[in-house]
Short mmCIF file of C-alpha atoms and ligand atoms in Angstrom, two decimals:
data_model
loop_
_atom_site.label_atom_id
_atom_site.label_comp_id
_atom_site.label_asym_id
_atom_site.label_seq_id
_atom_site.Cartn_x
_atom_site.Cartn_y
_atom_site.Cartn_z
CA MET W 217 -74.39 34.25 -65.87
CA SER W 218 -75.78 32.89 -62.52
CA THR W 219 -74.63 34.73 -59.45
CA HIS W 220 -75.55 31.74 -57.34
CA LYS W 221 -72.79 30.75 -54.88
CA HIS W 222 -72.73 27.32 -53.85
CA HIS W 223 -72.79 26.87 -50.00
CA THR W 224 -69.93 25.05 -49.03
CA GLY W 225 -70.13 25.26 -45.19
CA LEU W 226 -69.71 27.85 -42.57
CA ILE W 227 -65.94 27.68 -42.29
CA ASP W 228 -65.75 28.65 -46.07
CA ARG W 229 -68.56 31.35 -45.48
CA TYR W 230 -67.05 32.91 -42.40
CA ARG W 231 -63.54 32.29 -42.70
CA ASP W 232 -62.29 35.70 -41.90
CA ARG W 233 -63.62 35.22 -38.58
CA LEU W 234 -62.60 31.59 -37.65
CA PRO W 235 -59.36 30.26 -36.88
CA VAL W 236 -58.29 28.86 -40.11
CA SER W 237 -55.61 29.65 -42.58
CA ALA W 238 -55.63 29.22 -46.45
CA ASN W 239 -53.96 25.83 -45.96
CA THR W 240 -56.16 24.44 -43.57
CA ARG W 241 -58.19 21.18 -44.75
CA ILE W 242 -61.60 22.09 -43.91
CA ILE W 243 -63.62 18.99 -42.78
CA SER W 244 -67.23 20.05 -43.74
CA LEU W 245 -70.52 18.57 -44.88
CA ASN W 246 -71.84 21.96 -46.10
CA GLU W 247 -73.47 22.63 -42.62
CA GLY W 248 -74.95 26.00 -41.68
CA ASN W 249 -76.75 28.33 -43.77
CA THR W 250 -80.30 26.87 -42.12
CA PRO W 251 -83.39 28.68 -42.69
CA LEU W 252 -84.71 31.34 -40.53
CA ILE W 253 -88.36 31.26 -40.67
CA GLN W 254 -90.81 33.52 -39.52
CA LEU W 255 -93.88 32.12 -37.70
CA TYR W 256 -97.04 32.90 -39.01
CA ASN W 257 -99.94 31.41 -37.15
CA ILE W 258 -98.71 31.33 -33.61
CA PRO W 259 -98.54 35.09 -33.38
CA ARG W 260 -101.89 35.43 -34.37
CA LEU W 261 -103.20 32.50 -32.10
CA ILE W 262 -101.83 34.35 -29.27
CA GLY W 263 -102.98 37.60 -30.38
CA LYS W 264 -99.64 39.67 -29.75
CA ASP W 265 -98.03 42.02 -32.10
CA VAL W 266 -94.53 40.21 -32.18
CA ASP W 267 -92.16 38.98 -34.94
CA ILE W 268 -91.07 35.50 -33.96
CA TYR W 269 -88.50 33.85 -36.23
CA VAL W 270 -86.96 30.27 -35.62
CA LYS W 271 -83.83 29.35 -36.73
CA PHE W 272 -84.28 25.79 -37.79
CA GLU W 273 -80.86 23.98 -37.02
CA GLY W 274 -82.36 20.71 -37.36
CA LEU W 275 -81.81 21.22 -41.00
CA ASN W 276 -78.03 20.83 -40.63
CA PRO W 277 -76.48 17.52 -42.00
CA THR W 278 -77.04 15.53 -38.93
CA GLY W 279 -79.97 17.33 -37.96
CA SER W 280 -78.79 19.50 -35.20
CA PHE W 281 -76.78 22.61 -34.34
CA LYS W 282 -73.81 20.43 -33.19
CA ASP W 283 -72.58 20.45 -36.93
CA ARG W 284 -71.59 23.78 -36.54
CA GLY W 285 -69.18 23.27 -33.72
CA MET W 286 -68.03 19.69 -35.14
CA THR W 287 -66.79 21.11 -38.53
CA MET W 288 -64.57 23.35 -36.68
CA ALA W 289 -63.53 21.13 -33.87
CA VAL W 290 -62.73 18.26 -36.32
CA THR W 291 -60.91 20.46 -38.86
CA LYS W 292 -58.52 21.68 -36.12
CA ALA W 293 -58.16 18.33 -34.53
CA VAL W 294 -57.02 16.99 -38.09
CA GLU W 295 -54.89 20.14 -38.58
CA GLU W 296 -53.19 19.27 -35.19
CA GLY W 297 -52.65 15.58 -36.25
CA SER W 298 -55.10 13.88 -34.38
CA GLN W 299 -56.29 10.49 -34.97
CA ALA W 300 -59.22 10.25 -32.90
CA ILE W 301 -61.93 12.36 -31.15
CA ILE W 302 -64.11 11.66 -28.21
CA CYS W 303 -67.16 13.30 -26.46
CA ALA W 304 -69.81 12.55 -24.10
CA SER W 305 -73.38 13.08 -25.41
CA THR W 306 -76.96 13.18 -24.83
CA GLY W 307 -77.11 12.20 -28.38
CA ASN W 308 -76.44 14.97 -31.09
CA THR W 309 -72.77 15.63 -30.16
CA SER W 310 -72.35 11.89 -30.67
CA ALA W 311 -74.01 11.88 -33.99
CA ALA W 312 -72.35 15.08 -35.25
CA ALA W 313 -68.86 13.64 -33.78
CA ALA W 314 -69.33 10.37 -35.62
CA ALA W 315 -70.17 11.97 -38.95
CA TYR W 316 -67.44 14.39 -38.90
CA ALA W 317 -64.98 11.81 -38.06
CA ALA W 318 -66.06 9.67 -41.00
CA ARG W 319 -65.69 12.61 -43.27
CA ALA W 320 -62.18 13.10 -41.93
CA GLY W 321 -61.33 9.31 -41.88
CA ILE W 322 -60.42 9.30 -38.03
CA LYS W 323 -61.97 7.55 -35.29
CA ALA W 324 -64.55 8.83 -32.94
CA PHE W 325 -65.42 7.42 -29.44
CA VAL W 326 -68.72 8.61 -27.92
CA LEU W 327 -69.95 7.94 -24.25
CA ILE W 328 -73.63 7.91 -23.92
CA PRO W 329 -75.97 7.40 -20.92
CA ASP W 330 -77.38 3.77 -21.35
CA GLY W 331 -81.10 4.01 -22.69
CA LYS W 332 -81.35 7.80 -22.27
CA ILE W 333 -80.52 9.04 -25.85
CA ALA W 334 -83.26 9.12 -28.52
CA GLN W 335 -83.52 6.29 -31.08
CA GLY W 336 -82.61 8.63 -34.24
CA LYS W 337 -79.32 9.87 -32.52
CA LEU W 338 -78.53 6.37 -31.68
CA ALA W 339 -79.09 5.01 -35.19
CA GLN W 340 -77.13 7.84 -36.63
CA THR W 341 -73.92 7.22 -34.48
CA LEU W 342 -74.13 3.68 -35.26
CA MET W 343 -74.24 4.30 -38.91
CA TYR W 344 -71.41 6.70 -39.13
CA GLY W 345 -69.28 3.95 -37.48
CA ALA W 346 -68.39 5.51 -34.00
CA GLU W 347 -67.16 3.49 -31.16
CA ILE W 348 -70.08 3.85 -28.84
CA ILE W 349 -69.21 3.46 -25.10
CA GLN W 350 -72.62 3.28 -23.06
CA ILE W 351 -72.02 3.96 -19.61
CA ASN W 352 -74.47 3.42 -16.50
CA GLY W 353 -74.58 6.93 -15.66
CA ASN W 354 -75.79 10.21 -17.14
CA PHE W 355 -74.20 12.87 -19.32
CA ASP W 356 -72.36 14.87 -16.41
CA LYS W 357 -70.84 11.50 -15.53
CA GLY W 358 -69.74 10.92 -19.11
CA MET W 359 -68.29 14.42 -19.19
CA ALA W 360 -66.22 13.92 -16.23
CA LEU W 361 -64.76 10.53 -17.64
CA VAL W 362 -64.01 12.03 -20.99
CA LYS W 363 -61.99 14.90 -19.13
CA GLU W 364 -60.08 12.50 -17.38
CA ILE W 365 -59.31 10.29 -20.10
CA ALA W 366 -57.84 12.70 -22.22
CA ASP W 367 -54.80 12.84 -20.43
CA HIS W 368 -54.56 8.96 -20.69
CA ALA W 369 -55.20 8.31 -24.17
CA PRO W 370 -54.48 10.17 -27.42
CA VAL W 371 -57.78 11.76 -28.20
CA THR W 372 -59.11 15.04 -28.66
CA ILE W 373 -62.22 16.07 -26.77
CA VAL W 374 -64.76 17.70 -29.16
CA ASN W 375 -67.42 18.67 -26.42
CA SER W 376 -68.05 22.38 -26.08
CA ILE W 377 -65.06 22.81 -23.70
CA ASN W 378 -63.21 22.71 -26.84
CA PRO W 379 -63.13 26.26 -27.79
CA TYR W 380 -63.09 25.58 -31.55
CA ARG W 381 -66.82 24.34 -31.08
CA ILE W 382 -68.02 27.65 -29.69
CA ASP W 383 -66.33 29.20 -32.66
CA GLY W 384 -67.98 27.10 -35.05
CA GLN W 385 -71.38 27.77 -33.20
CA LYS W 386 -71.05 31.56 -33.11
CA THR W 387 -71.73 31.55 -36.90
CA ALA W 388 -75.43 30.80 -36.19
CA ALA W 389 -75.85 34.44 -34.91
CA PHE W 390 -73.90 35.86 -37.88
CA GLU W 391 -76.33 33.93 -40.34
CA ILE W 392 -79.12 35.31 -38.34
CA VAL W 393 -77.70 39.06 -38.56
CA ASP W 394 -76.98 38.49 -42.19
CA ASP W 395 -80.48 37.32 -42.96
CA LEU W 396 -82.42 39.92 -41.04
CA GLY W 397 -80.17 42.94 -41.59
CA PHE W 398 -80.31 43.56 -37.78
CA ALA W 399 -79.91 41.57 -34.58
CA PRO W 400 -82.95 40.41 -32.99
CA ASP W 401 -84.29 42.20 -29.66
CA TYR W 402 -84.67 38.72 -27.90
CA HIS W 403 -83.04 35.42 -28.68
CA CYS W 404 -84.43 32.51 -27.18
CA LEU W 405 -82.81 29.09 -26.55
CA PRO W 406 -82.71 25.77 -24.67
CA VAL W 407 -79.77 25.36 -22.34
CA GLY W 408 -78.07 22.18 -21.39
CA ASN W 409 -74.35 22.23 -21.23
CA ALA W 410 -74.47 25.98 -22.18
CA GLY W 411 -72.20 25.84 -24.97
CA ASN W 412 -74.74 27.34 -27.47
CA ILE W 413 -75.72 30.33 -25.41
CA THR W 414 -72.09 30.95 -25.03
CA ALA W 415 -71.64 30.61 -28.65
CA TYR W 416 -74.48 32.72 -29.83
CA TRP W 417 -73.58 35.48 -27.36
CA LYS W 418 -69.88 35.44 -28.75
CA GLY W 419 -71.16 36.01 -32.24
CA TYR W 420 -73.46 38.78 -31.57
CA LYS W 421 -70.90 40.69 -29.49
CA GLU W 422 -68.18 39.87 -32.32
CA TYR W 423 -70.77 41.40 -35.01
CA ALA W 424 -71.69 44.55 -32.65
CA THR W 425 -68.07 45.24 -31.98
CA ASP W 426 -67.37 45.17 -35.63
CA ARG W 427 -70.48 47.20 -36.39
CA VAL W 428 -72.20 44.79 -38.59
CA CYS W 429 -75.25 45.30 -36.42
CA SER W 430 -75.74 48.13 -33.94
CA THR W 431 -77.61 46.31 -31.31
CA ARG W 432 -77.07 42.82 -29.32
CA PRO W 433 -80.18 40.84 -28.37
CA VAL W 434 -81.31 40.13 -24.89
CA MET W 435 -80.22 36.30 -24.30
CA CYS W 436 -83.07 34.12 -22.87
CA GLY W 437 -81.82 30.66 -21.78
CA TYR W 438 -84.56 27.77 -21.14
CA GLN W 439 -84.24 24.84 -19.32
CA ALA W 440 -86.35 21.81 -18.59
CA ALA W 441 -87.69 21.92 -14.85
CA GLY W 442 -86.19 18.53 -14.02
CA ALA W 443 -82.78 19.75 -15.12
CA ALA W 444 -82.41 23.55 -14.45
CA PRO W 445 -79.10 24.08 -12.54
CA PHE W 446 -79.33 27.80 -13.73
CA LEU W 447 -82.64 28.19 -11.75
CA ALA W 448 -81.04 26.49 -8.73
CA GLY W 449 -78.13 28.62 -9.08
CA HIS W 450 -76.00 25.32 -8.75
CA PRO W 451 -75.30 22.25 -10.31
CA ILE W 452 -77.87 19.45 -9.71
CA GLU W 453 -77.06 15.77 -8.98
CA ASP W 454 -79.79 13.74 -10.82
CA PRO W 455 -81.36 15.58 -13.74
CA GLU W 456 -84.44 14.23 -15.43
CA THR W 457 -86.54 15.28 -18.22
CA ILE W 458 -88.21 13.76 -21.52
CA ALA W 459 -86.13 16.25 -23.44
CA THR W 460 -82.95 14.05 -23.01
CA ALA W 461 -80.98 16.31 -25.28
CA ILE W 462 -80.92 18.92 -22.15
CA ARG W 463 -80.69 16.13 -19.57
CA ILE W 464 -77.80 17.84 -17.86
CA GLY W 465 -77.20 18.92 -14.40
CA ASN W 466 -73.53 19.99 -14.61
CA PRO W 467 -73.21 22.54 -17.64
CA GLN W 468 -69.55 22.93 -18.38
CA SER W 469 -69.94 26.44 -19.79
CA TRP W 470 -71.37 27.70 -16.40
CA ASP W 471 -69.52 30.98 -16.36
CA TYR W 472 -69.86 31.97 -19.79
CA ALA W 473 -73.91 31.31 -19.65
CA TRP W 474 -73.99 33.66 -16.70
CA ALA W 475 -71.86 36.34 -18.40
CA ALA W 476 -74.15 36.04 -21.41
CA GLN W 477 -77.11 36.54 -19.02
CA LYS W 478 -75.70 39.56 -17.24
CA GLU W 479 -74.16 41.21 -20.18
CA SER W 480 -77.24 40.98 -22.44
CA GLY W 481 -79.78 41.70 -19.51
CA GLY W 482 -81.42 38.55 -20.00
CA TRP W 483 -82.75 35.64 -17.87
CA PHE W 484 -83.24 31.90 -17.22
CA GLU W 485 -86.56 30.30 -16.95
CA LYS W 486 -87.81 26.53 -16.53
CA PHE W 487 -90.50 24.78 -17.90
CA THR W 488 -92.05 21.26 -17.37
CA ASP W 489 -92.09 18.41 -19.81
CA GLU W 490 -95.74 19.09 -20.64
CA GLN W 491 -94.99 22.71 -21.33
CA ILE W 492 -92.18 21.66 -23.67
CA LEU W 493 -94.09 18.69 -25.50
CA ALA W 494 -97.11 21.38 -25.97
CA ALA W 495 -94.75 23.72 -27.36
CA GLN W 496 -93.32 20.99 -29.77
CA LYS W 497 -96.72 19.99 -30.94
CA MET W 498 -97.94 23.55 -31.43
CA LEU W 499 -94.93 24.22 -33.70
CA SER W 500 -95.66 21.16 -35.65
CA GLN W 501 -99.42 21.84 -36.00
CA TYR W 502 -99.71 25.44 -36.54
CA GLU W 503 -96.39 26.10 -38.52
CA GLY W 504 -95.30 22.70 -40.00
CA ILE W 505 -92.16 22.80 -38.26
CA PHE W 506 -91.16 19.53 -36.34
CA CYS W 507 -88.35 20.15 -33.98
CA GLU W 508 -87.23 17.74 -31.17
CA PRO W 509 -88.41 18.31 -27.51
CA ALA W 510 -85.47 19.98 -26.19
CA SER W 511 -85.54 22.50 -28.87
CA ALA W 512 -89.15 23.51 -28.33
CA ALA W 513 -88.17 24.98 -24.77
CA SER W 514 -87.25 28.00 -26.69
CA LEU W 515 -90.68 28.58 -27.97
CA ALA W 516 -92.26 27.50 -24.58
CA GLY W 517 -90.18 30.21 -22.91
CA ALA W 518 -90.76 32.99 -25.79
CA LEU W 519 -94.56 32.30 -25.64
CA HIS W 520 -94.31 32.45 -21.75
CA ASP W 521 -92.38 35.55 -21.72
CA ILE W 522 -94.43 37.21 -24.23
CA ALA W 523 -97.63 36.46 -22.18
CA LEU W 524 -95.98 38.05 -19.21
CA GLY W 525 -94.82 40.93 -20.99
CA ASN W 526 -91.22 40.17 -20.11
CA ILE W 527 -90.85 40.36 -23.94
CA PRO W 528 -92.97 43.41 -24.98
CA GLU W 529 -95.02 43.69 -28.00
CA GLY W 530 -93.20 44.95 -31.08
CA SER W 531 -90.31 42.97 -30.19
CA LYS W 532 -88.60 40.78 -32.90
CA ILE W 533 -87.62 37.39 -31.27
CA VAL W 534 -85.38 34.45 -32.62
CA CYS W 535 -86.00 31.07 -31.13
CA THR W 536 -83.14 28.43 -31.89
CA LEU W 537 -84.70 25.26 -32.94
CA THR W 538 -81.65 23.20 -32.07
CA GLY W 539 -82.59 19.76 -33.48
CA ASN W 540 -84.92 18.02 -36.00
CA GLY W 541 -88.09 16.39 -34.80
CA LEU W 542 -86.91 13.22 -36.65
CA LYS W 543 -84.14 12.59 -34.04
CA ASP W 544 -86.82 11.24 -31.36
CA PRO W 545 -89.98 9.54 -32.98
CA ASP W 546 -90.90 7.75 -29.90
CA THR W 547 -91.46 10.67 -28.02
CA ALA W 548 -93.53 12.10 -30.91
CA ILE W 549 -95.89 9.10 -31.47
CA ALA W 550 -96.30 8.80 -27.71
CA GLN W 551 -97.42 12.41 -27.67
CA CYS W 552 -99.92 11.67 -30.42
CA ALA W 553 -101.07 8.33 -29.13
CA ALA W 554 -104.70 9.73 -29.05
CA ALA W 555 -104.74 10.52 -32.73
CA HIS W 556 -103.28 6.98 -33.55
CA PRO W 557 -104.42 5.92 -36.70
CA VAL W 558 -106.92 3.31 -36.89
CA THR W 559 -106.92 0.72 -39.62
CA ILE W 560 -109.87 0.12 -41.92
CA GLU W 561 -110.86 -2.08 -44.67
CA ALA W 562 -109.25 -1.21 -48.08
CA THR W 563 -112.37 -0.21 -49.90
CA LEU W 564 -113.70 3.13 -51.30
CA ASP W 565 -116.62 3.00 -49.16
CA ALA W 566 -114.57 2.77 -45.93
CA VAL W 567 -112.22 5.46 -47.03
CA LYS W 568 -115.13 7.86 -47.96
CA ARG W 569 -116.58 7.31 -44.55
CA ALA W 570 -113.13 8.02 -42.78
CA ILE W 571 -112.84 11.29 -44.70
CA LEU W 572 -116.37 12.34 -44.35
CA ASP W 573 -116.59 11.46 -40.44
CA CYS W 574 -113.42 14.10 -40.22
CA LEU W 575 -114.82 17.00 -42.31
C1 AN7 O 1767 -81.45 19.60 -29.58
O1 AN7 O 1767 -75.55 16.08 -27.66
O2 AN7 O 1767 -75.20 18.37 -24.93
O3 AN7 O 1767 -76.48 24.16 -24.02
O4 AN7 O 1767 -74.36 16.02 -25.94
O5 AN7 O 1767 -79.02 18.43 -28.43
O6 AN7 O 1767 -75.38 24.02 -25.90
O7 AN7 O 1767 -75.39 22.07 -24.44
C2 AN7 O 1767 -76.92 18.48 -26.40
C3 AN7 O 1767 -77.36 19.60 -26.31
C4 AN7 O 1767 -80.10 21.77 -26.91
C5 AN7 O 1767 -78.48 22.15 -25.36
N1 AN7 O 1767 -80.84 21.30 -27.81
O8 AN7 O 1767 -77.41 22.88 -25.90
C6 AN7 O 1767 -75.07 16.37 -26.59
C7 AN7 O 1767 -75.63 17.60 -25.89
C8 AN7 O 1767 -80.32 19.94 -28.54
C9 AN7 O 1767 -79.38 19.44 -27.85
C10 AN7 O 1767 -79.11 21.54 -26.45
C11 AN7 O 1767 -78.52 20.14 -26.87
P1 AN7 O 1767 -75.99 23.25 -24.94
#
């Protein structure tokens, strides 16, 4: 008899550690259980003795880590009788909210900054059938409006200020410890609204308290240079970065993120769009892993801190790759413009020449 257990989503897997009862109707798309992949070529390339693993959250059902929080938030919204959810989003939260609302049979309203979300995310949100409200303003403006509107309309907020989102997302830390058998020394991740760093820290702390692991990682939060309020020490007015997922100037989980930094002995750092895109390309071309630009901030940061010795040799490092590269095809194609395919005659001779020219 097979001992294989079909993965039926993270709530089912970690229900003892989540706020559900035996009667709760679980709204799931079998999210979670994402691969933890050890990098092979990049550590050799940089000539450092480090174990780097990536937690590829881009393989969740809607292509980002947001599904972890959304299964929990929508499950609880439905349990509480809500008929509609709402969020502001740089794209991934809207895609996840739209999908889980469809699954639950309720309505989703999403506020997105006009023209500033990646094509894949827009396509998903449209297909899942959410009510899209585009605003002339950035994520922070949308977030402020969502917080106000909830007092005026019967809608449940599913941004990460909803504590159930954090509960769902903390399971990524559980999975990492369950896979490795220990907690990593360093955990690197991109920081935008700061819900995810809050969630990981909560998960690691919970496992350490319950002695599932004996240590907790140092938390390293990486931002885009043009959207780096944690480096400025205060919210910023007009965040700008090609990594539109983290184009956020006024993070809602501000205090929690600082607590994670302080309690873990970690730090924040920022990287230019060029550095972020270089890390995205490196991961694709040397490891075959295609994440979206924002996600690559985690690797850009890890490589930077390894080079400086802030992360010493011998360390075990996990980088969260928060979203799938397919989310943002435009940025990827633009970045590879120099390698743009040329069209040739459809003859054996021409194809042969094209191959031999490259070898
Ligand atoms: C790929 O979708 O805020 O620090 O509205 O999509 O927890 O906000 C997205 C955030 C990192 C930052 N990587 O996580 C949204 C949204 C990707 C993301 C982040 C986001 P947080």
